Coordinates of C-alpha atoms (C1' of nucleotides) in Angstrom, one line a residue:
Chain A
M4 CA 72.0 101.5 105.3
T5 CA 71.8 103.1 101.8
N6 CA 75.2 102.3 100.0
L7 CA 78.2 100.5 101.8
V8 CA 80.5 103.6 100.9
G9 CA 77.9 105.6 102.4
D10 CA 78.1 108.7 99.8
R11 CA 79.8 108.4 96.8
S12 CA 79.3 108.6 93.3
P13 CA 77.0 106.5 91.1
I14 CA 78.8 107.5 87.8
S15 CA 82.2 106.2 87.4
D16 CA 85.3 108.6 87.2
S17 CA 85.3 108.5 83.5
V18 CA 81.5 109.6 82.9
G19 CA 82.3 112.7 85.2
D20 CA 84.8 113.7 83.1
Y21 CA 82.9 113.3 80.1
L22 CA 79.8 115.4 81.8
K23 CA 82.3 117.7 83.1
A24 CA 84.0 118.5 79.4
I25 CA 80.8 119.1 77.6
W26 CA 79.6 121.4 80.9
T27 CA 82.7 123.6 79.9
L28 CA 83.0 123.2 76.3
G29 CA 79.3 123.9 75.7
G30 CA 77.7 126.2 77.7
G31 CA 74.3 124.6 76.5
Q32 CA 75.2 125.0 73.0
P33 CA 76.0 120.8 71.5
V34 CA 79.8 119.7 71.7
S35 CA 82.0 117.9 69.1
T36 CA 83.0 115.1 69.8
S37 CA 86.5 115.8 67.8
D38 CA 86.7 119.0 70.4
L39 CA 85.5 116.9 73.6
A40 CA 88.4 114.2 72.5
R41 CA 90.4 117.4 72.5
Q42 CA 89.4 118.4 75.8
L43 CA 89.8 114.9 77.3
G44 CA 93.0 114.0 76.0
V45 CA 91.5 110.5 74.1
S46 CA 90.8 109.9 71.1
P47 CA 87.5 110.5 68.5
P48 CA 86.3 106.6 68.3
S49 CA 86.7 106.6 72.2
V50 CA 84.1 109.1 72.4
S51 CA 81.9 108.2 69.8
G52 CA 81.8 104.9 72.2
M53 CA 81.2 107.0 75.4
L54 CA 78.5 109.2 74.3
V55 CA 76.4 106.4 72.8
K56 CA 76.3 104.9 76.4
L57 CA 76.0 108.4 78.3
N58 CA 73.0 108.8 75.7
D59 CA 71.5 105.5 76.9
S60 CA 71.7 106.1 80.5
G61 CA 69.7 109.5 80.3
L62 CA 72.9 111.9 81.1
V63 CA 73.5 113.4 78.0
D64 CA 71.3 114.2 74.5
H65 CA 73.0 112.9 71.2
E66 CA 72.3 112.5 67.8
R67 CA 74.4 111.0 65.7
Y68 CA 76.8 113.2 63.8
H69 CA 75.2 115.9 65.5
G70 CA 76.8 116.7 69.0
A71 CA 76.1 116.2 72.5
T72 CA 74.5 118.1 75.2
L73 CA 73.6 117.6 78.6
T74 CA 70.7 116.4 80.0
P75 CA 69.0 118.0 83.3
G76 CA 70.4 114.7 85.0
G77 CA 73.4 114.8 83.4
T78 CA 73.7 118.8 84.3
R79 CA 73.3 118.2 88.1
E80 CA 75.7 115.8 87.7
A81 CA 78.6 118.0 86.5
L82 CA 77.3 120.8 88.7
R83 CA 78.4 118.5 91.6
L84 CA 81.5 117.8 90.0
V85 CA 82.3 121.4 89.1
R86 CA 81.4 122.4 93.2
R87 CA 83.6 119.3 94.4
H88 CA 86.6 121.0 92.0
R89 CA 86.3 124.4 92.9
L90 CA 85.9 123.8 96.6
I91 CA 88.7 121.6 97.1
E92 CA 91.2 124.0 94.9
L93 CA 90.1 126.6 97.4
F94 CA 91.1 124.6 100.5
L95 CA 94.3 123.5 98.9
V96 CA 95.2 127.3 98.3
N97 CA 93.7 128.5 101.8
H98 CA 94.6 125.5 103.9
L99 CA 97.7 123.0 102.5
G100 CA 99.8 125.8 101.1
Y101 CA 99.2 125.4 97.4
A102 CA 99.6 128.4 94.8
W103 CA 96.7 129.3 93.0
D104 CA 97.9 128.1 89.5
E105 CA 99.1 124.2 91.0
V106 CA 95.7 123.4 92.6
H107 CA 94.0 122.1 89.4
E108 CA 95.7 118.6 88.8
E109 CA 95.2 117.9 92.3
A110 CA 91.3 118.4 92.2
E111 CA 91.0 117.0 88.8
I112 CA 91.7 113.8 91.1
L113 CA 89.9 114.9 93.8
E114 CA 86.6 115.6 92.9
H115 CA 86.4 112.2 92.0
A116 CA 87.4 110.6 95.4
V117 CA 86.2 112.8 98.1
S118 CA 82.6 111.8 99.6
D119 CA 79.8 114.5 99.9
Q120 CA 80.3 114.1 104.0
F121 CA 84.1 114.8 102.9
V122 CA 82.4 118.1 100.3
E123 CA 80.4 119.6 103.4
H124 CA 82.6 119.5 105.7
L125 CA 85.2 121.5 103.5
D126 CA 81.9 124.2 102.6
I127 CA 81.7 124.3 106.5
L128 CA 85.8 124.7 106.5
L129 CA 85.7 127.1 104.1
E130 CA 82.1 129.2 105.0
S131 CA 80.0 128.2 102.3
P132 CA 82.8 130.0 99.6
T133 CA 81.2 131.3 96.8
H134 CA 84.4 132.0 94.4
D135 CA 87.4 129.1 93.8
P136 CA 91.3 130.7 93.4
H137 CA 90.7 131.1 90.3
G138 CA 87.8 133.1 90.4
D139 CA 84.9 131.2 89.2
P140 CA 82.0 130.6 91.1
I141 CA 81.2 127.7 92.9
P142 CA 77.9 125.9 92.2
T143 CA 75.8 125.4 95.6
A144 CA 74.5 122.2 96.7
D145 CA 71.7 121.8 94.9
G146 CA 73.3 123.1 91.6
A147 CA 72.8 127.0 91.8
L148 CA 75.7 128.8 90.3
P149 CA 76.2 132.0 92.1
E150 CA 76.5 135.4 89.9
T151 CA 80.3 136.5 89.5
P152 CA 80.3 140.2 90.0
D153 CA 80.5 142.3 87.4
R154 CA 83.7 143.8 87.6
R155 CA 83.5 146.7 85.6
L156 CA 84.3 149.7 87.6
T157 CA 83.9 153.7 86.8
D158 CA 87.1 155.0 86.6
T159 CA 89.1 157.0 89.2
A160 CA 92.1 159.0 88.7
A161 CA 93.6 159.4 85.4
G162 CA 90.3 159.6 83.6
A163 CA 91.3 157.2 81.1
R164 CA 88.6 154.7 80.3
F165 CA 89.1 151.1 81.5
R166 CA 87.7 148.2 83.0
I167 CA 88.8 145.0 85.2
F168 CA 88.8 141.7 83.3
R169 CA 88.7 138.5 84.3
L170 CA 91.4 135.8 84.2
L171 CA 91.0 132.8 81.9
A172 CA 92.4 130.2 83.8
Q173 CA 93.5 127.5 81.0
D174 CA 97.3 127.1 80.8
P175 CA 99.2 126.4 84.1
V176 CA 103.0 127.6 82.1
S177 CA 100.7 130.7 80.9
L178 CA 99.5 131.5 84.6
T179 CA 102.7 131.2 86.3
E180 CA 103.7 134.0 83.9
L181 CA 101.2 136.3 84.7
A182 CA 101.5 135.3 88.3
D183 CA 104.9 136.3 87.8
L184 CA 103.7 139.6 86.9
G185 CA 101.5 140.0 89.8
L186 CA 98.7 139.3 87.7
K187 CA 96.6 136.8 89.6
P188 CA 92.2 136.2 90.1
G189 CA 91.0 137.8 92.7
V190 CA 93.6 141.1 92.4
E191 CA 92.2 144.3 91.1
V192 CA 93.4 144.2 87.6
L193 CA 92.5 147.2 84.9
M194 CA 93.8 147.4 81.5
L195 CA 94.2 150.1 79.8
E196 CA 92.6 150.5 76.3
T197 CA 96.4 152.0 75.3
E198 CA 98.3 149.7 73.1
E199 CA 102.1 149.9 71.8
G200 CA 103.1 147.9 69.2
D201 CA 102.9 144.0 70.7
T202 CA 102.5 145.0 74.5
L203 CA 99.6 146.0 76.5
H204 CA 99.9 148.1 79.9
L205 CA 97.9 147.2 82.7
R206 CA 97.4 149.0 85.6
L207 CA 97.4 146.5 88.6
E208 CA 97.0 147.7 92.5
D209 CA 100.8 148.7 93.2
G210 CA 101.6 150.1 89.8
E211 CA 102.1 149.2 85.9
V212 CA 102.9 146.7 83.7
S213 CA 103.2 145.5 80.5
L214 CA 101.9 142.6 79.2
S215 CA 102.8 140.7 75.6
R216 CA 100.0 140.0 73.4
E217 CA 100.5 136.1 73.5
L218 CA 99.7 136.8 77.4
S219 CA 97.3 139.0 76.9
N220 CA 94.9 136.2 75.1
L221 CA 94.3 135.2 78.3
I222 CA 92.7 137.9 79.9
E223 CA 89.2 138.5 78.5
G224 CA 86.4 140.8 78.3
E225 CA 86.2 144.2 75.8
P226 CA 87.3 147.4 77.0
I227 CA 84.2 149.7 78.2
G228 CA 83.6 151.4 74.1
Chain B
M224 CA 94.7 106.4 86.8
T225 CA 97.8 106.7 86.2
N226 CA 100.8 108.5 86.4
L227 CA 100.8 111.6 83.9
V228 CA 101.4 114.1 87.1
G229 CA 104.5 113.1 87.5
D230 CA 103.7 112.5 91.4
R231 CA 101.5 110.0 92.0
S232 CA 101.7 106.6 92.4
P233 CA 103.4 104.2 90.0
I234 CA 100.6 100.7 91.4
S235 CA 97.0 100.7 90.4
D236 CA 94.6 100.8 92.9
S237 CA 94.2 97.8 93.7
V238 CA 98.1 96.8 93.4
G239 CA 98.3 99.0 96.5
D240 CA 95.0 97.0 98.6
Y241 CA 96.9 94.3 97.7
L242 CA 100.2 94.9 99.6
K243 CA 98.6 96.6 102.0
A244 CA 96.8 94.0 102.9
I245 CA 99.8 91.7 102.8
W246 CA 101.3 93.8 105.6
T247 CA 98.4 94.1 107.6
L248 CA 98.0 90.4 107.8
G249 CA 101.7 89.0 107.6
G250 CA 103.6 90.6 109.8
G251 CA 106.3 89.5 107.7
Q252 CA 104.8 86.1 108.1
P253 CA 103.4 84.5 104.5
V254 CA 99.9 85.1 104.2
S255 CA 97.0 82.9 102.5
T256 CA 95.3 83.2 99.7
S257 CA 92.1 83.0 101.2
D258 CA 93.1 85.6 103.8
L259 CA 93.5 88.1 101.6
A260 CA 90.4 87.1 99.7
R261 CA 88.1 87.8 102.8
Q262 CA 90.6 90.8 103.9
L263 CA 89.8 92.2 100.5
G264 CA 86.7 91.4 99.8
V265 CA 87.3 89.4 97.0
S266 CA 87.2 85.7 94.9
P267 CA 90.4 83.6 96.1
P268 CA 91.0 83.1 92.2
S269 CA 91.3 86.8 92.1
V270 CA 93.6 86.9 94.7
S271 CA 95.9 84.0 92.8
G272 CA 95.3 85.6 90.0
M273 CA 97.1 89.0 90.9
L274 CA 99.0 87.0 93.0
V275 CA 101.3 86.0 89.6
K276 CA 101.4 89.2 88.6
L277 CA 102.8 90.8 92.2
N278 CA 105.7 88.6 92.0
D279 CA 106.4 88.8 88.2
S280 CA 106.7 92.2 89.0
G281 CA 108.5 91.9 92.1
L282 CA 106.6 93.2 94.8
V283 CA 105.8 89.8 96.2
D284 CA 107.2 86.6 96.9
H285 CA 104.4 84.2 95.8
E286 CA 105.1 80.1 95.8
R287 CA 102.0 78.3 94.8
Y288 CA 100.3 76.7 97.3
H289 CA 102.4 78.0 100.0
G290 CA 101.1 81.8 100.5
A291 CA 103.0 85.8 99.9
T292 CA 105.1 87.8 101.4
L293 CA 106.5 90.9 100.8
T294 CA 109.9 91.7 99.1
P295 CA 111.8 94.7 100.2
G296 CA 109.8 97.2 96.7
G297 CA 106.8 95.8 98.1
T298 CA 106.9 96.3 101.6
R299 CA 108.2 99.8 100.5
E300 CA 105.3 100.5 98.7
A301 CA 102.8 99.5 101.3
L302 CA 104.2 101.6 104.2
R303 CA 103.6 104.8 101.8
L304 CA 100.1 103.6 101.5
V305 CA 99.7 103.3 105.2
R306 CA 101.5 106.2 105.7
R307 CA 99.0 108.0 103.3
H308 CA 95.9 106.7 105.3
R309 CA 97.1 107.3 108.5
L310 CA 97.8 111.0 107.8
I311 CA 95.0 111.5 105.7
E312 CA 93.0 110.4 108.6
L313 CA 94.3 112.4 111.1
F314 CA 94.1 115.4 109.0
L315 CA 90.0 114.1 108.7
V316 CA 90.0 114.6 112.6
N317 CA 92.0 117.0 113.5
H318 CA 90.8 119.7 110.8
L319 CA 87.7 118.5 108.8
G320 CA 85.5 117.4 111.7
Y321 CA 85.1 113.8 111.2
A322 CA 84.7 111.9 114.9
W323 CA 87.7 109.2 115.0
D324 CA 85.5 106.3 114.2
E325 CA 84.5 107.9 110.7
V326 CA 87.5 108.1 108.9
H327 CA 89.0 105.1 108.2
E328 CA 86.9 104.6 104.9
E329 CA 87.3 108.1 103.5
A330 CA 91.1 107.5 103.7
E331 CA 90.6 103.9 102.1
I332 CA 90.2 105.7 99.1
L333 CA 92.0 109.0 99.3
E334 CA 95.2 106.9 100.3
H335 CA 95.2 106.5 96.3
A336 CA 94.0 110.1 94.9
V337 CA 96.3 112.3 96.7
S338 CA 99.6 113.3 95.4
D339 CA 103.1 112.5 97.0
Q340 CA 102.8 117.1 97.6
F341 CA 99.5 116.8 99.4
V342 CA 100.8 113.9 101.7
E343 CA 103.3 116.5 102.5
H344 CA 101.5 119.3 103.0
L345 CA 99.8 117.7 105.1
D346 CA 102.4 116.3 107.0
I347 CA 103.4 119.8 107.8
L348 CA 100.1 120.7 108.5
L349 CA 99.6 117.7 111.2
E350 CA 103.4 119.0 112.7
S351 CA 104.7 115.5 111.8
P352 CA 102.5 113.4 113.7
T353 CA 103.8 109.9 115.0
H354 CA 100.9 107.9 115.3
D355 CA 96.9 108.2 114.1
P356 CA 93.7 108.8 115.9
H357 CA 93.8 105.0 116.2
G358 CA 96.9 104.8 118.4
D359 CA 98.9 103.2 115.2
P360 CA 101.9 104.4 114.0
I361 CA 102.4 107.0 111.2
P362 CA 105.7 105.6 109.1
T363 CA 108.2 108.3 108.1
A364 CA 108.6 109.4 104.5
D365 CA 111.6 106.7 104.1
G366 CA 109.3 104.1 105.5
A367 CA 110.5 103.9 109.2
L368 CA 107.8 102.8 111.9
P369 CA 107.8 105.2 114.9
E370 CA 108.0 103.2 118.3
T371 CA 104.4 103.2 119.8
P372 CA 105.1 104.2 123.3
D373 CA 104.7 100.9 126.2
R374 CA 101.3 102.5 127.6
R375 CA 102.4 100.2 131.0
L376 CA 101.6 102.2 133.8
T377 CA 102.1 101.2 138.0
D378 CA 99.4 102.0 139.9
T379 CA 98.7 104.6 142.2
A380 CA 95.4 104.9 143.9
A381 CA 94.0 101.6 144.6
G382 CA 96.8 99.6 144.8
A383 CA 95.0 97.4 142.8
R384 CA 97.0 96.0 139.6
F385 CA 96.3 97.0 136.2
R386 CA 97.6 98.0 133.0
I387 CA 96.7 100.5 130.1
F388 CA 95.2 97.9 127.3
R389 CA 95.7 99.1 123.6
L390 CA 92.3 99.1 121.5
L391 CA 92.3 97.3 118.7
A392 CA 90.6 99.5 116.0
Q393 CA 89.1 97.2 113.8
D394 CA 85.4 96.9 113.4
P395 CA 83.6 100.5 112.9
V396 CA 80.3 99.7 115.0
S397 CA 81.7 98.1 117.9
L398 CA 84.2 101.0 117.9
T399 CA 81.4 103.2 118.0
E400 CA 80.0 101.4 120.6
L401 CA 83.3 102.1 122.6
A402 CA 83.6 105.6 121.8
D403 CA 79.7 105.9 123.2
L404 CA 81.5 104.8 126.5
G405 CA 84.2 107.3 126.6
L406 CA 86.8 104.4 125.7
K407 CA 88.5 105.6 122.6
P408 CA 91.9 105.6 121.1
G409 CA 94.5 108.2 123.3
V410 CA 92.2 108.2 126.5
E411 CA 93.9 106.5 129.4
V412 CA 92.3 103.6 129.7
L413 CA 93.1 100.9 132.9
M414 CA 91.4 98.0 132.5
L415 CA 91.3 96.5 136.2
E416 CA 91.9 92.2 136.5
T417 CA 88.5 92.0 138.2
E418 CA 85.8 90.3 136.3
E419 CA 82.0 89.6 137.3
G420 CA 80.3 87.1 135.2
D421 CA 80.3 89.0 131.8
T422 CA 81.3 92.0 132.4
L423 CA 84.8 94.0 132.8
H424 CA 85.5 96.6 134.7
L425 CA 87.1 100.0 133.3
R426 CA 88.6 102.6 134.8
L427 CA 88.4 106.1 132.5
E428 CA 89.7 109.2 133.4
D429 CA 86.7 110.1 135.0
G430 CA 85.2 107.4 136.8
E431 CA 84.5 103.6 135.7
V432 CA 82.6 102.0 133.0
S433 CA 81.4 98.0 132.3
L434 CA 82.5 96.1 129.1
S435 CA 80.9 93.5 127.7
R436 CA 83.0 90.4 127.2
E437 CA 82.2 91.0 123.4
L438 CA 83.1 94.5 123.3
S439 CA 86.5 93.0 125.8
N440 CA 87.7 91.4 122.9
L441 CA 89.0 94.6 121.1
I442 CA 91.1 95.8 123.7
E443 CA 94.5 93.9 123.5
G444 CA 97.5 93.2 126.0
E445 CA 97.7 90.8 129.3
P446 CA 97.4 92.2 132.8
I447 CA 100.4 92.7 134.4
G448 CA 100.8 89.6 136.5
Chain C
dC139 C1' 100.8 54.9 102.5
dC140 C1' 97.0 56.4 100.8
dA141 C1' 92.5 58.7 100.4
dC142 C1' 89.9 62.5 101.2
dG143 C1' 89.0 67.1 101.9
dA144 C1' 90.0 72.2 102.4
dG145 C1' 91.9 75.7 99.8
dA146 C1' 94.6 77.0 96.0
dT147 C1' 94.7 77.1 91.4
dT148 C1' 93.2 76.6 86.2
dA149 C1' 90.1 78.0 82.9
dG150 C1' 87.0 80.3 80.3
dT151 C1' 84.1 85.1 81.0
dC152 C1' 82.6 89.5 81.6
dA153 C1' 82.7 94.9 82.1
dT154 C1' 85.3 99.1 81.5
dG155 C1' 86.8 102.2 78.8
dC156 C1' 90.8 103.0 75.5
dC157 C1' 93.2 102.1 71.0
dT158 C1' 94.3 102.2 65.8
dA159 C1' 92.0 101.0 61.0
dA160 C1' 88.3 100.8 58.2
dA161 C1' 83.8 103.1 56.7
dT162 C1' 80.5 106.5 56.5
dT163 C1' 78.3 111.0 56.6
dA164 C1' 76.7 115.8 56.3
dA165 C1' 78.3 120.1 54.7
dA166 C1' 80.3 123.2 51.5
dG167 C1' 82.4 123.6 47.0
dA168 C1' 82.9 123.7 42.2
Chain D
dT185 C1' 73.4 118.6 41.7
dC186 C1' 77.9 116.2 42.4
dT187 C1' 82.4 116.1 44.3
dT188 C1' 85.6 116.0 48.0
dT189 C1' 87.3 116.0 52.9
dA190 C1' 87.2 116.6 56.8
dA191 C1' 84.3 115.1 61.2
dT192 C1' 82.1 110.7 63.3
dT193 C1' 81.1 106.1 63.6
dT194 C1' 81.7 101.3 63.4
dA195 C1' 85.2 97.3 63.6
dG196 C1' 88.4 94.9 65.8
dG197 C1' 91.1 94.8 69.9
dC198 C1' 94.3 94.9 74.0
dA199 C1' 94.9 95.7 79.5
dT200 C1' 92.7 95.4 83.6
dG201 C1' 90.8 92.8 87.2
dA202 C1' 86.8 90.7 89.0
dC203 C1' 83.8 86.8 89.0
dT204 C1' 82.1 80.9 88.6
dA205 C1' 82.8 76.3 87.5
dA206 C1' 86.2 73.0 87.0
dT207 C1' 89.9 71.2 88.5
dC208 C1' 94.5 70.3 91.3
dT209 C1' 97.5 69.9 95.9
dC210 C1' 99.1 69.6 100.3
dG211 C1' 98.6 68.0 104.8
dT212 C1' 96.2 64.9 107.8
dG213 C1' 93.9 61.0 109.2
dG214 C1' 92.4 56.6 109.0

DNA sequence: CCACGAGATTAGTCATGCCTAAATTAAAGA
DNA sequence: TCTTTAATTTAGGCATGACTAATCTCGTGG
């Protein structure tokens, strides 16, 4: 028997959170101490201290005063957690009756608690999904990121130029507001180029809605030129 | 792992484990420091230290050198965890393809990680079950323990005297051995009074099997006189 | 009725991971 | 180049919960 618990993570919850935050914020580029502190909700000195440990343990490359990047090993761990997180979110929505904007916090905790066996059972139950309820890709067990399909569309009826945008799922409160408009990940959403004052006009599956500029910041992408 | 969500336990994982152990071992009677240490896999001094804290926090009554019992508040917390544990076990077996003797460790971890919302979603999914895969009763949300039905039977065919025994689900390894014999909780199992040397004869749903004396210790109850 | 031993508790550490306050460094503008 | 300041790191602590070694207590046998 390798591990009494069977097959649970060799790193602490906290370390996992750091790795995931560096992966999320960095995209390969160095991440600053203060950005990490903000993302993780801890003080900058706490981050400094942890980065020293992560550097020593070979999960992170960190040079004093010059930010942190993930090593290959650190990247592997981060993707392992992202996979867990996204599979759990999808499970909560598809099988446990959660709304898609309620699952993040639950997954944030459970991703550290479940065993590898649990994750693979989930993968089977969900039939090896490639994307989570927010539309984000689910890394495979060996750390590959599925392509997120290009959602650009050539238009149809009106002849207007527009494209499908992808929701940036960050702030639960605003996400709830968007959901109230019928705007949620997975739903086909076209954004017209036209703007009038402080609102954008969106074409959803059934009809159009308006969107305040503030909320429109939650949508990423550029209109087709 | 504290209470940022608003929905998660006010006590630490560790405290929960202590309360559950006192509940399990004590049955209302005082539990000794060393029994607790053995059950929890920690040293007796660790238990001594924790019992002082639990006593101060009002979850446990503990008098130096004279064992610990749960207060009403401590009992409530313990039952809350037992409910989680058993619902999770049942879920793992019914929906995630675990074998009934594989679920204990997973539940031991998850019971501390899931939110109240998760537990109630589980309860709905499982249709408010009263017993877990080991045949143990699942406390209700308000801490009541469902009656475990009396499984005594008057006999049928052979005229022999026997009764149904209940499996004591403790040791995973032996449970696996029992399962290999077709003997598992929920399956109708009659134990004949006859003994020959080192084996007992059991009547299962389809046919009879023999059981070594060692394994028979995992079965509780007395034959009908 | 007292000494002994098993079991319990105290004393003193350690590891994690967080904090605030006080330096230090890098990098930009004068 | 030099100053300034924002970002970062160091220094020093705290809480939790575990450990070992040493000491104490209760209950029992002599």
